[in-house]
mmCIF file of C-alpha atoms in Angstrom:
data_model
loop_
_atom_site.group_PDB
_atom_site.id
_atom_site.type_symbol
_atom_site.label_atom_id
_atom_site.label_comp_id
_atom_site.label_asym_id
_atom_site.label_seq_id
_atom_site.Cartn_x
_atom_site.Cartn_y
_atom_site.Cartn_z
ATOM 1 C CA MET A 1 -0.912 -30.703 -37.375
ATOM 2 C CA ALA A 2 2.432 -32.169 -36.371
ATOM 3 C CA ILE A 3 3.295 -32.013 -32.687
ATOM 4 C CA VAL A 4 6.711 -30.524 -31.971
ATOM 5 C CA SER A 5 8.816 -32.420 -29.432
ATOM 6 C CA GLY A 6 9.501 -30.423 -26.280
ATOM 7 C CA ALA A 7 6.371 -28.320 -26.729
ATOM 8 C CA GLY A 8 4.212 -30.230 -24.260
ATOM 9 C CA GLY A 9 1.854 -31.503 -26.947
ATOM 10 C CA LEU A 10 0.994 -28.004 -28.159
ATOM 11 C CA THR A 11 0.029 -27.546 -31.787
ATOM 12 C CA PRO A 12 -0.316 -24.228 -33.627
ATOM 13 C CA SER A 13 -4.101 -24.349 -33.313
ATOM 14 C CA SER A 14 -4.094 -25.217 -29.595
ATOM 15 C CA LEU A 15 -1.585 -22.456 -28.866
ATOM 16 C CA GLU A 16 -3.628 -19.891 -30.795
ATOM 17 C CA THR A 17 -6.812 -21.000 -29.003
ATOM 18 C CA THR A 18 -5.139 -20.618 -25.620
ATOM 19 C CA ILE A 19 -3.795 -17.193 -26.536
ATOM 20 C CA TRP A 20 -7.192 -15.840 -27.555
ATOM 21 C CA LEU A 21 -8.849 -17.431 -24.517
ATOM 22 C CA VAL A 22 -6.616 -15.577 -22.045
ATOM 23 C CA VAL A 23 -7.041 -12.382 -24.059
ATOM 24 C CA ALA A 24 -10.833 -12.766 -23.883
ATOM 25 C CA ILE A 25 -10.620 -13.133 -20.095
ATOM 26 C CA ALA A 26 -8.561 -9.938 -19.872
ATOM 27 C CA ILE A 27 -11.091 -8.107 -22.058
ATOM 28 C CA LEU A 28 -13.997 -9.220 -19.821
ATOM 29 C CA PHE A 29 -12.246 -8.032 -16.665
ATOM 30 C CA THR A 30 -11.394 -4.707 -18.304
ATOM 31 C CA LEU A 31 -15.000 -4.172 -19.395
ATOM 32 C CA PHE A 32 -16.132 -4.896 -15.847
ATOM 33 C CA ARG A 33 -13.682 -2.333 -14.479
ATOM 34 C CA PHE A 34 -14.826 0.325 -16.937
ATOM 35 C CA THR A 35 -18.494 -0.422 -16.278
ATOM 36 C CA ILE A 36 -18.011 0.043 -12.538
ATOM 37 C CA ARG A 37 -16.025 3.241 -12.988
ATOM 38 C CA LEU A 38 -18.523 4.769 -15.398
ATOM 39 C CA TYR A 39 -21.501 3.810 -13.242
ATOM 40 C CA ALA A 40 -19.894 4.873 -9.977
ATOM 41 C CA LEU A 41 -17.890 7.946 -11.005
ATOM 42 C CA ARG A 42 -19.579 8.844 -14.309
ATOM 43 C CA LYS A 43 -16.116 9.023 -15.902
ATOM 44 C CA LEU A 44 -12.886 7.152 -16.543
ATOM 45 C CA LEU A 45 -9.718 8.217 -14.774
ATOM 46 C CA ALA A 46 -6.104 8.355 -15.926
ATOM 47 C CA ASP A 47 -5.315 4.914 -14.513
ATOM 48 C CA ASP A 48 -8.223 3.517 -16.546
ATOM 49 C CA VAL A 49 -6.627 4.959 -19.672
ATOM 50 C CA ALA A 50 -3.397 3.142 -18.799
ATOM 51 C CA VAL A 51 -5.287 -0.151 -18.394
ATOM 52 C CA ALA A 52 -6.998 0.426 -21.756
ATOM 53 C CA ALA A 53 -3.575 1.017 -23.345
ATOM 54 C CA ALA A 54 -2.277 -2.217 -21.791
ATOM 55 C CA LEU A 55 -5.275 -4.098 -23.191
ATOM 56 C CA LEU A 56 -4.606 -2.733 -26.674
ATOM 57 C CA LEU A 57 -0.993 -3.875 -26.374
ATOM 58 C CA LEU A 58 -2.188 -7.324 -25.277
ATOM 59 C CA ILE A 59 -4.504 -7.602 -28.281
ATOM 60 C CA SER A 60 -1.617 -6.496 -30.507
ATOM 61 C CA LEU A 61 0.520 -9.270 -29.006
ATOM 62 C CA ALA A 62 -2.180 -11.822 -29.779
ATOM 63 C CA ILE A 63 -2.483 -10.627 -33.371
ATOM 64 C CA MET A 64 1.274 -10.816 -33.862
ATOM 65 C CA TYR A 65 1.389 -14.324 -32.417
ATOM 66 C CA GLU A 66 -1.496 -15.332 -34.698
ATOM 67 C CA TYR A 67 0.717 -14.417 -37.656
ATOM 68 C CA ALA A 68 3.976 -15.724 -36.145
ATOM 69 C CA THR A 69 2.793 -19.092 -34.778
ATOM 70 C CA PRO A 70 2.985 -21.178 -38.003
ATOM 71 C CA LYS A 71 6.452 -19.806 -38.744
ATOM 72 C CA MET A 72 7.527 -20.354 -35.132
ATOM 73 C CA PHE A 73 6.560 -24.032 -35.186
ATOM 74 C CA GLU A 74 8.343 -24.467 -38.518
ATOM 75 C CA VAL A 75 11.531 -22.916 -37.108
ATOM 76 C CA VAL A 76 11.423 -25.252 -34.099
ATOM 77 C CA ARG A 77 10.805 -28.327 -36.254
ATOM 78 C CA VAL A 78 13.731 -27.456 -38.558
ATOM 79 C CA ALA A 79 16.004 -26.709 -35.588
ATOM 80 C CA GLN A 80 15.180 -30.107 -34.073
ATOM 81 C CA GLY A 81 15.725 -31.911 -37.369
ATOM 82 C CA GLU A 82 12.077 -32.888 -37.696
ATOM 83 C CA GLU A 83 11.668 -31.024 -40.973
ATOM 84 C CA ALA A 84 13.969 -30.479 -43.955
ATOM 85 C CA PHE A 85 15.765 -27.174 -44.422
ATOM 86 C CA THR A 86 14.805 -25.249 -47.595
ATOM 87 C CA LEU A 87 15.775 -21.843 -48.987
ATOM 88 C CA PRO A 88 12.225 -20.391 -48.810
ATOM 89 C CA PHE A 89 12.242 -21.386 -45.143
ATOM 90 C CA MET A 90 14.970 -18.792 -44.413
ATOM 91 C CA ASP A 91 12.673 -15.984 -45.552
ATOM 92 C CA ARG A 92 9.916 -17.197 -43.243
ATOM 93 C CA ALA A 93 12.424 -17.611 -40.413
ATOM 94 C CA THR A 94 13.586 -14.003 -40.856
ATOM 95 C CA VAL A 95 9.995 -12.784 -40.621
ATOM 96 C CA PHE A 96 9.511 -14.819 -37.435
ATOM 97 C CA LEU A 97 12.673 -13.444 -35.811
ATOM 98 C CA LYS A 98 11.562 -9.884 -36.532
ATOM 99 C CA LEU A 99 8.155 -10.617 -35.030
ATOM 100 C CA GLN A 100 9.793 -12.277 -32.017
ATOM 101 C CA PHE A 101 11.895 -9.188 -31.337
ATOM 102 C CA ALA A 102 8.843 -6.937 -31.542
ATOM 103 C CA ILE A 103 6.776 -9.298 -29.367
ATOM 104 C CA ILE A 104 9.348 -9.308 -26.568
ATOM 105 C CA VAL A 105 9.497 -5.502 -26.504
ATOM 106 C CA LEU A 106 5.703 -5.248 -26.701
ATOM 107 C CA PHE A 107 5.345 -7.702 -23.810
ATOM 108 C CA TRP A 108 7.581 -5.641 -21.533
ATOM 109 C CA THR A 109 5.768 -2.477 -22.517
ATOM 110 C CA GLU A 110 2.381 -4.012 -21.696
ATOM 111 C CA ILE A 111 3.589 -5.258 -18.305
ATOM 112 C CA TRP A 112 5.126 -1.901 -17.406
ATOM 113 C CA VAL A 113 2.058 0.061 -18.584
ATOM 114 C CA VAL A 114 0.025 -1.933 -16.055
ATOM 115 C CA LYS A 115 2.533 -0.829 -13.414
ATOM 116 C CA VAL A 116 2.027 2.755 -14.591
ATOM 117 C CA SER A 117 -1.723 2.399 -13.987
ATOM 118 C CA PHE A 118 -1.039 1.566 -10.326
ATOM 119 C CA LEU A 119 1.504 4.381 -10.043
ATOM 120 C CA ILE A 120 -1.011 6.882 -11.444
ATOM 121 C CA PHE A 121 -3.550 5.758 -8.854
ATOM 122 C CA TYR A 122 -1.090 6.228 -5.980
ATOM 123 C CA ARG A 123 0.134 9.541 -7.425
ATOM 124 C CA ASN A 124 -3.375 10.952 -7.248
ATOM 125 C CA VAL A 125 -3.844 9.663 -3.713
ATOM 126 C CA PHE A 126 -0.459 10.869 -2.413
ATOM 127 C CA SER A 127 -0.695 14.348 -3.956
ATOM 128 C CA GLY A 128 0.039 16.955 -1.278
ATOM 129 C CA LEU A 129 1.574 14.402 1.110
ATOM 130 C CA PRO A 130 5.388 14.918 0.902
ATOM 131 C CA GLU A 131 6.344 11.844 2.956
ATOM 132 C CA LEU A 132 4.357 9.463 0.768
ATOM 133 C CA MET A 133 5.267 11.263 -2.450
ATOM 134 C CA LEU A 134 8.971 10.699 -1.759
ATOM 135 C CA GLY A 135 8.423 6.956 -1.673
ATOM 136 C CA TRP A 136 6.280 7.163 -4.801
ATOM 137 C CA ARG A 137 9.040 8.983 -6.714
ATOM 138 C CA LEU A 138 11.623 6.383 -5.720
ATOM 139 C CA VAL A 139 9.369 3.556 -6.877
ATOM 140 C CA ALA A 140 8.528 5.361 -10.134
ATOM 141 C CA VAL A 141 12.220 5.935 -10.909
ATOM 142 C CA PHE A 142 13.088 2.320 -10.129
ATOM 143 C CA THR A 143 10.236 1.082 -12.326
ATOM 144 C CA GLY A 144 11.448 3.233 -15.214
ATOM 145 C CA LEU A 145 15.032 2.038 -14.798
ATOM 146 C CA THR A 146 14.021 -1.626 -14.847
ATOM 147 C CA TYR A 147 12.143 -1.063 -18.114
ATOM 148 C CA ALA A 148 15.252 0.588 -19.600
ATOM 149 C CA LEU A 149 17.369 -2.328 -18.339
ATOM 150 C CA CYS A 150 15.171 -4.777 -20.255
ATOM 151 C CA TRP A 151 15.865 -2.818 -23.435
ATOM 152 C CA ALA A 152 19.604 -2.772 -22.725
ATOM 153 C CA PHE A 153 19.850 -6.535 -22.287
ATOM 154 C CA GLN A 154 17.685 -7.195 -25.319
ATOM 155 C CA LEU A 155 19.879 -5.041 -27.552
ATOM 156 C CA ALA A 156 22.994 -6.683 -26.098
ATOM 157 C CA SER A 157 21.691 -10.215 -26.674
ATOM 158 C CA CYS A 158 23.022 -10.315 -30.236
ATOM 159 C CA ILE A 159 25.901 -8.207 -31.568
ATOM 160 C CA PRO A 160 25.699 -6.683 -34.105
ATOM 161 C CA ILE A 161 21.938 -6.152 -33.798
ATOM 162 C CA PRO A 162 21.108 -7.024 -37.459
ATOM 163 C CA ASN A 163 22.325 -10.570 -36.719
ATOM 164 C CA TYR A 164 19.294 -10.969 -34.466
ATOM 165 C CA PHE A 165 17.142 -11.339 -37.598
ATOM 166 C CA ILE A 166 19.342 -14.001 -39.222
ATOM 167 C CA LEU A 167 18.596 -17.557 -38.144
ATOM 168 C CA GLY A 168 21.684 -19.151 -36.587
ATOM 169 C CA ALA A 169 23.688 -15.895 -36.396
ATOM 170 C CA CYS A 170 23.341 -15.510 -32.615
ATOM 171 C CA GLU A 171 24.545 -18.912 -31.410
ATOM 172 C CA THR A 172 27.818 -17.990 -29.686
ATOM 173 C CA ARG A 173 28.174 -18.680 -25.974
ATOM 174 C CA ARG A 174 28.164 -14.934 -25.332
ATOM 175 C CA ASP A 175 24.907 -14.415 -27.315
ATOM 176 C CA ILE A 176 23.122 -17.262 -25.552
ATOM 177 C CA TYR A 177 24.288 -15.977 -22.152
ATOM 178 C CA TYR A 178 22.916 -12.463 -22.724
ATOM 179 C CA SER A 179 19.741 -13.769 -24.337
ATOM 180 C CA ASN A 180 18.907 -15.921 -21.308
ATOM 181 C CA ALA A 181 20.169 -13.303 -18.850
ATOM 182 C CA ASN A 182 17.661 -10.946 -20.406
ATOM 183 C CA LEU A 183 14.864 -13.300 -19.334
ATOM 184 C CA TYR A 184 16.021 -13.396 -15.710
ATOM 185 C CA VAL A 185 16.884 -9.687 -15.443
ATOM 186 C CA ALA A 186 13.474 -8.717 -16.809
ATOM 187 C CA ALA A 187 11.759 -11.125 -14.402
ATOM 188 C CA VAL A 188 13.666 -9.812 -11.373
ATOM 189 C CA GLY A 189 12.945 -6.198 -12.334
ATOM 190 C CA ASP A 190 9.297 -7.080 -12.887
ATOM 191 C CA ILE A 191 8.898 -8.845 -9.540
ATOM 192 C CA VAL A 192 10.837 -6.312 -7.447
ATOM 193 C CA SER A 193 8.973 -3.351 -8.969
ATOM 194 C CA ASP A 194 5.659 -5.124 -8.265
ATOM 195 C CA LEU A 195 6.685 -5.622 -4.643
ATOM 196 C CA MET A 196 7.656 -1.960 -4.331
ATOM 197 C CA ILE A 197 4.348 -0.820 -5.815
ATOM 198 C CA MET A 198 2.457 -3.054 -3.376
ATOM 199 C CA ALA A 199 4.541 -1.567 -0.559
ATOM 200 C CA LEU A 200 3.151 1.854 -1.514
ATOM 201 C CA GLY A 201 -0.358 0.525 -0.936
ATOM 202 C CA LEU A 202 0.522 -1.016 2.416
ATOM 203 C CA ARG A 203 2.239 2.214 3.485
ATOM 204 C CA LEU A 204 -0.921 4.065 2.525
ATOM 205 C CA LEU A 205 -2.964 1.610 4.563
ATOM 206 C CA SER A 206 -1.078 2.509 7.740
ATOM 207 C CA LYS A 207 -2.188 6.120 7.285
ATOM 208 C CA LEU A 208 -5.883 5.451 6.784
ATOM 209 C CA GLN A 209 -8.357 5.829 9.644
ATOM 210 C CA MET A 210 -10.758 2.912 9.433
ATOM 211 C CA ARG A 211 -11.884 -0.205 11.248
ATOM 212 C CA ARG A 212 -9.546 -3.201 11.436
ATOM 213 C CA ASN A 213 -11.668 -5.442 9.213
ATOM 214 C CA GLU A 214 -11.847 -2.698 6.583
ATOM 215 C CA LYS A 215 -8.058 -2.341 6.692
ATOM 216 C CA LEU A 216 -7.670 -6.080 6.185
ATOM 217 C CA ALA A 217 -10.005 -5.994 3.178
ATOM 218 C CA LEU A 218 -8.177 -3.027 1.683
ATOM 219 C CA GLY A 219 -4.827 -4.680 2.398
ATOM 220 C CA ALA A 220 -5.955 -7.722 0.431
ATOM 221 C CA ILE A 221 -6.845 -5.466 -2.496
ATOM 222 C CA PHE A 222 -3.453 -3.748 -2.362
ATOM 223 C CA SER A 223 -1.766 -7.178 -2.337
ATOM 224 C CA VAL A 224 -3.362 -8.594 -5.499
ATOM 225 C CA GLY A 225 -0.025 -8.033 -7.229
ATOM 226 C CA PHE A 226 1.162 -11.274 -5.602
ATOM 227 C CA ILE A 227 -1.037 -13.125 -8.103
ATOM 228 C CA LYS A 228 0.933 -11.678 -10.997
ATOM 229 C CA ILE A 229 4.237 -12.359 -9.230
ATOM 230 C CA VAL A 230 3.326 -16.042 -9.001
ATOM 231 C CA PHE A 231 2.759 -16.200 -12.759
ATOM 232 C CA ALA A 232 5.987 -14.277 -13.427
ATOM 233 C CA VAL A 233 7.918 -16.858 -11.403
ATOM 234 C CA VAL A 234 6.163 -19.753 -13.144
ATOM 235 C CA ARG A 235 6.980 -18.218 -16.533
ATOM 236 C CA VAL A 236 10.704 -18.109 -15.735
ATOM 237 C CA VAL A 237 10.712 -21.626 -14.278
ATOM 238 C CA LYS A 238 8.883 -23.077 -17.286
ATOM 239 C CA ILE A 239 10.991 -21.477 -20.015
ATOM 240 C CA GLY A 240 14.298 -20.712 -18.322
ATOM 241 C CA VAL A 241 17.389 -22.548 -19.606
ATOM 242 C CA SER A 242 21.137 -22.021 -19.382
ATOM 243 C CA ALA A 243 22.963 -23.658 -22.295
ATOM 244 C CA THR A 244 20.594 -23.023 -25.218
ATOM 245 C CA HIS A 245 18.039 -20.470 -26.349
ATOM 246 C CA VAL A 246 14.596 -20.714 -24.781
ATOM 247 C CA ASN A 247 11.900 -22.684 -26.567
ATOM 248 C CA PRO A 248 9.859 -19.980 -28.389
ATOM 249 C CA ILE A 249 6.665 -22.050 -28.139
ATOM 250 C CA TRP A 250 6.756 -22.146 -24.331
ATOM 251 C CA LEU A 251 7.832 -18.517 -24.363
ATOM 252 C CA ALA A 252 4.745 -17.594 -26.406
ATOM 253 C CA LEU A 253 2.372 -19.501 -24.118
ATOM 254 C CA TRP A 254 3.631 -18.094 -20.819
ATOM 255 C CA THR A 255 4.185 -14.612 -22.224
ATOM 256 C CA MET A 256 0.517 -14.342 -23.151
ATOM 257 C CA ILE A 257 -0.644 -15.873 -19.873
ATOM 258 C CA GLU A 258 1.397 -13.441 -17.757
ATOM 259 C CA ALA A 259 0.421 -10.443 -19.903
ATOM 260 C CA SER A 260 -3.268 -11.324 -19.507
ATOM 261 C CA VAL A 261 -2.952 -11.950 -15.758
ATOM 262 C CA ALA A 262 -1.347 -8.508 -15.353
ATOM 263 C CA ILE A 263 -4.487 -6.839 -16.741
ATOM 264 C CA VAL A 264 -6.789 -9.054 -14.665
ATOM 265 C CA VAL A 265 -4.853 -8.078 -11.527
ATOM 266 C CA ALA A 266 -5.184 -4.379 -12.433
ATOM 267 C CA CYS A 267 -8.965 -4.850 -12.645
ATOM 268 C CA LEU A 268 -9.475 -6.952 -9.495
ATOM 269 C CA PRO A 269 -9.782 -3.994 -7.067
ATOM 270 C CA SER A 270 -12.985 -3.021 -8.882
ATOM 271 C CA PHE A 271 -14.643 -6.140 -7.448
ATOM 272 C CA ARG A 272 -14.650 -4.407 -4.067
ATOM 273 C CA VAL A 273 -17.907 -2.819 -5.145
ATOM 274 C CA LEU A 274 -19.618 -6.229 -5.247
ATOM 275 C CA PHE A 275 -18.594 -7.054 -1.688
ATOM 276 C CA ALA A 276 -19.457 -3.576 -0.448
ATOM 277 C CA HIS A 277 -22.887 -3.607 -2.069
ATOM 278 C CA GLY A 278 -24.800 -5.555 0.590
ATOM 279 C CA ARG A 279 -23.199 -3.847 3.565
ATOM 280 C CA ARG A 280 -23.558 -0.334 2.189
ATOM 281 C CA ARG A 281 -27.151 -0.887 1.122
ATOM 282 C CA SER A 282 -28.029 -2.123 4.605
ATOM 283 C CA GLU A 283 -26.333 0.898 6.199
ATOM 284 C CA LEU A 284 -28.038 3.214 3.777
ATOM 285 C CA ARG A 285 -31.495 1.739 4.377
ATOM 286 C CA HIS A 286 -30.980 2.115 8.123
ATOM 287 C CA ALA A 287 -29.783 5.703 7.687
ATOM 288 C CA VAL A 288 -32.827 6.635 5.608
ATOM 289 C CA THR A 289 -35.191 4.976 8.125
ATOM 290 C CA LEU A 290 -33.467 6.855 10.932
ATOM 291 C CA LYS A 291 -33.797 10.136 9.063
ATOM 292 C CA VAL A 292 -37.529 9.635 8.530
ATOM 293 C CA PHE A 293 -38.001 8.646 12.168
ATOM 294 C CA ARG A 294 -36.164 11.751 13.365
ATOM 295 C CA LYS A 295 -38.197 13.960 11.118
ATOM 296 C CA ARG A 296 -41.470 12.563 12.477
ATOM 297 C CA HIS A 297 -40.323 12.949 16.073
ATOM 298 C CA SER A 298 -38.558 16.265 15.714
ATOM 299 C CA PRO A 299 -39.641 19.223 17.907
ATOM 300 C CA SER A 300 -40.945 21.059 14.865
ATOM 301 C CA HIS A 301 -43.167 18.082 14.029
ATOM 302 C CA ASN A 302 -44.826 17.401 17.412
ATOM 303 C CA GLY A 303 -43.530 20.095 19.744
ATOM 304 C CA ASP A 304 -41.796 17.609 22.061
ATOM 305 C CA THR A 305 -38.231 18.654 22.948
ATOM 306 C CA SER A 306 -37.676 16.533 26.038
ATOM 307 C CA HIS A 307 -36.585 13.274 24.372
ATOM 308 C CA PRO A 308 -33.883 13.831 21.787
ATOM 309 C CA LEU A 309 -33.105 10.808 19.652
ATOM 310 C CA PRO A 310 -29.783 9.036 20.370
ATOM 311 C CA LEU A 311 -27.071 9.544 17.755
ATOM 312 C CA GLU A 312 -25.569 6.066 17.474
ATOM 313 C CA GLU A 313 -25.968 6.167 13.708
ATOM 314 C CA GLY A 314 -25.023 9.775 13.357
ATOM 315 C CA ASN A 315 -22.314 9.146 10.767
ATOM 316 C CA GLN A 316 -24.591 7.555 8.208
ATOM 317 C CA SER A 317 -27.452 9.932 8.940
ATOM 318 C CA SER A 318 -25.414 13.099 8.732
ATOM 319 C CA ARG A 319 -23.794 11.960 5.513
ATOM 320 C CA THR A 320 -27.177 11.267 4.010
ATOM 321 C CA GLN A 321 -28.523 14.626 5.163
ATOM 322 C CA ASP A 322 -25.464 16.523 3.972
ATOM 323 C CA ARG A 323 -25.989 15.131 0.493
ATOM 324 C CA GLY A 324 -29.629 16.123 0.508
ATOM 325 C CA GLY A 325 -30.853 12.531 0.680
ATOM 326 C CA ASP A 326 -29.224 11.550 -2.602
ATOM 327 C CA THR A 327 -28.962 7.977 -1.381
ATOM 328 C CA GLU A 328 -28.025 6.231 -4.608
ATOM 329 C CA ASP A 329 -25.143 8.624 -5.242
ATOM 330 C CA LEU A 330 -24.014 8.162 -1.626
ATOM 331 C CA TYR A 331 -23.985 4.400 -1.981
ATOM 332 C CA TRP A 332 -21.818 4.407 -5.070
ATOM 333 C CA HIS A 333 -19.509 7.097 -3.678
ATOM 334 C CA ASP A 334 -18.838 4.980 -0.585
ATOM 335 C CA ALA A 335 -18.616 1.660 -2.380
ATOM 336 C CA GLN A 336 -16.081 2.766 -4.988
ATOM 337 C CA MET A 337 -12.445 2.807 -3.846
ATOM 338 C CA ASP A 338 -11.400 5.870 -5.825
ATOM 339 C CA GLU A 339 -8.586 8.352 -5.343
ATOM 340 C CA GLU A 340 -10.718 11.165 -3.972
ATOM 341 C CA LEU A 341 -12.233 9.034 -1.200
ATOM 342 C CA ILE A 342 -8.914 7.644 0.085
ATOM 343 C CA ALA A 343 -7.117 10.969 -0.263
ATOM 344 C CA SER A 344 -9.760 12.743 1.799
ATOM 345 C CA ASP A 345 -9.368 10.108 4.523
ATOM 346 C CA LEU A 346 -5.597 10.627 4.532
ATOM 347 C CA ARG A 347 -5.962 14.360 5.059
ATOM 348 C CA ARG A 348 -8.221 14.138 8.118
#
């Protein structure tokens, strides 16, 4: 296939391959998250439903780009004078412009649904804590307003709106300004809302009662949003322009990359279970050994009451005993960073 100048050597087939590759990565991470949740909690939570919705939106984006890519490359080639203009081309261009409008809106929606998944998580944790809930409400309102602002700039990018679907009808200086401003406004709203959501996690961290190394590990999990912020910045840098409309080919590539990274970031906290596995299993094995040892040396077992066993490991032992020795359930309950566990720690 012909290579379009200014597209970095991308062809329709290479772009489509890249799109489905990043979607496949997002699907794998989502399946991992759901597997951990189902195995650890025996159920999916509301934030999992939000991640599933974001994944469906991502797959929808990929399908739409699969259909739009040939038309998109044709539009770019005609615009650059690399291909002759024909009347049937205008029909295909109109279809592409309609798809492009829908893709942009779908992209924002997917990104903001991922934000909703984090907000749902913090809402469940902060429930009953007025000080933290106030901050959560402010962040939720700001996140909703930034999504509405994206819509406002998109609708203002071409007046009247039907002109948006006519090739060459939105080429005034005013239209180009609002079209490109939409890119930057959406990026700023995206980045700032991500920072505010991460701030909720760090505020929560200051309230938790745990060892310093555990706080550092949890802080790293709450800060995974920085990964997505990096890709959001790269997306703007790669496709941002000032005097002309953005190149739709680069826009397609970086839109799909950022949308996929957003889902991966939402799933990364689930990997905590892998790192907790060895430590928790070691603690659990020691707790069970200690329980058996105490039982064998208890007064009721040998009548000796003069040498009580030290209680250095009392936390693990008592937790195991309280749960009736259900060690496997204890391991998964401790390893999984779920709302109930953190909320109970906050209320101590």
